Amino acid sequence: MDKSMLGDIDNLPDEDKMRMSAMIEQLQMRDSLRMYNALVETCFKDCVDTFRRKTLDKQEESCVRRCAEKFLKHSMRVGMRFAELNQGVATPD
Amino acid sequence: MDKSMLGDIDNLPDEDKMRMSAMIEQLQMRDSLRMYNALVETCFKDCVDTFRRKTLDKQEESCVRRCAEKFLKHSMRVGMRFAELNQGVATPD
Amino acid sequence: MDKSMLGDIDNLPDEDKMRMSAMIEQLQMRDSLRMYNALVETCFKDCVDTFRRKTLDKQEESCVRRCAEKFLKHSMRVGMRFAELNQGVATPD
Amino acid sequence: MAAAKDVQRELEKEMMFGMAEKEMEYRVELFNRLTHVCFEKCIEKRHKEAELNMGENSCIDRCVSKYWQVTNIVGGMLGTQQTQM
Amino acid sequence: MAAAKDVQRELEKEMMFGMAEKEMEYRVELFNRLTHVCFEKCIEKRHKEAELNMGENSCIDRCVSKYWQVTNIVGGMLGTQQTQM
Amino acid sequence: MAAAKDVQRELEKEMMFGMAEKEMEYRVELFNRLTHVCFEKCIEKRHKEAELNMGENSCIDRCVSKYWQVTNIVGGMLGTQQTQM
């Protein structure tokens, strides 16, 4: 698995660069939508367990809000660490 | 996340309408095939737990049949409720 | 679900055959990359449970190696059995 | 020059189709996750019956409704945080 | 008019490729789910050995065979219910 | 003949874009699985707080680092076994 595959992107003709960046933009949109779906499923599973009413009670709703905030912070932190590792930055134990 | 994205589909030229409906048809095919896969996995997991023979015993087979029927009814009901919510129909508690 | 869909691939013009095999090659690449991802996740889940250090200890590392080997052998065996069933080969109980 | 403009227009159209496709994929995935989670939360696993009983039916309705609410809450949070999602 | 027909034919070809692609994706997904489920059901989780033992090997064979049977049963049910799947 | 060559070149370009797309999809999937697993392993499920506490933060850092190591170990094994992956 090497990273060189996209290395020569700068040498592509303009038309292909545009196509490439359109593709990246679309993958990013798909990625955010998937993240949104994953976040909702995770927090629903963690916070909602009773089905006696069809609306969330206060406790469930605040659990969902805290869960979503934590998920976003978590996923930003994972993203930072992941980027460091991708760039070969060493970090203390 | 707004629904307007596809709102002006009627204003597209005929060729694009055809492409759009071809795309929708393909996504629907993928969707049914995924549902089929998900149904099989769910009912296999719920009903099959012993591996002393290579064919399902009577009990496992009827569990699978009931599970599949329930899954289909379940997923139809979810679809109906989902569609109502998408259209903003209020339902009693 | 019948297999005939791709049955007349031999009758396609050369250009389409090339497109078809390019498509198959791409799906195979996606498939291997997904398998790689699934293997890593499975073995990480099974083998790593403590997070007091940021590097794997000896025990975790050898668990991961054994798990990965088993996963590959497992998936080859599943592939063989799956292919037999796809071709309608009967096997003893 | 006309050709460059054609390419540009072609790309924009591809982009529009691609985005519409991603949007539909999102809805399908939402529906699939919802179906899966509510099956897990509401349906008795031994499958003694082929029919959904009354308890299961109302559990499904409430499960879908609560899931929908969670989607909206999270969507609101993402909207204010990132101004765009 | 010839152009419209070309567009039509081009679309039909796209459709054929798209459907073939979906069909292959389905098979790959089936194989992946099957592999995952049988790994969970048959393989001892502590991974003390790098080899599959006899019990695991025969469990895998039976697991694949039973999964295949479930696929066929469900396929039959969908076929009669919806006449097409 | 020139046309056949054009088709050939067009296909090669499609192939290049397709492979680049698969490669990016792989990275996105890796990131998503990693995020999901580390959330499960590190984050307290009752969600009493909206902040990550110190224990959770360092757990995340170590989880990502260990996951990365597993990726490399497995990548190495696949590389030597299959010479190509």
XYZ file of C-alpha atoms in Angstrom, chain A residues 3-56:
54
model
C 0.934 6.598 -1.181
C 2.639 7.445 -4.463
C -0.439 6.639 -6.514
C -1.649 10.209 -6.451
C 1.831 11.690 -6.317
C 1.937 12.951 -9.870
C -1.361 14.768 -9.676
C 0.411 18.055 -10.485
C 1.475 16.746 -13.853
C -2.063 16.064 -15.011
C -3.676 18.280 -17.654
C -6.069 20.920 -16.308
C -9.147 19.012 -17.331
C -8.047 15.974 -15.340
C -7.126 18.086 -12.333
C -10.658 19.463 -12.360
C -12.101 15.971 -12.595
C -9.851 14.819 -9.782
C -10.884 17.639 -7.479
C -14.555 17.081 -8.364
C -14.077 13.441 -7.372
C -12.416 14.413 -4.099
C -15.214 16.858 -3.323
C -17.801 14.139 -3.897
C -15.968 11.637 -1.724
C -15.780 14.251 1.021
C -19.492 14.892 0.781
C -20.166 11.149 0.999
C -17.774 10.928 3.914
C -19.505 13.681 5.919
C -22.903 12.149 5.258
C -21.650 8.750 6.431
C -20.158 10.303 9.524
C -23.505 11.971 10.216
C -25.254 8.596 9.859
C -22.698 6.849 12.074
C -22.949 9.529 14.755
C -26.748 9.306 14.861
C -26.693 5.508 15.085
C -24.016 5.449 17.811
C -25.724 8.011 20.022
C -29.167 6.501 19.462
C -27.846 3.083 20.521
C -26.055 4.460 23.580
C -28.845 6.751 24.797
C -32.251 5.364 23.792
C -33.490 2.117 25.275
C -37.119 2.573 26.240
C -39.992 2.767 23.799
C -42.995 3.671 25.920
C -43.414 7.033 24.204
C -42.676 8.263 20.744
C -40.672 11.309 21.805
C -37.340 11.408 23.600
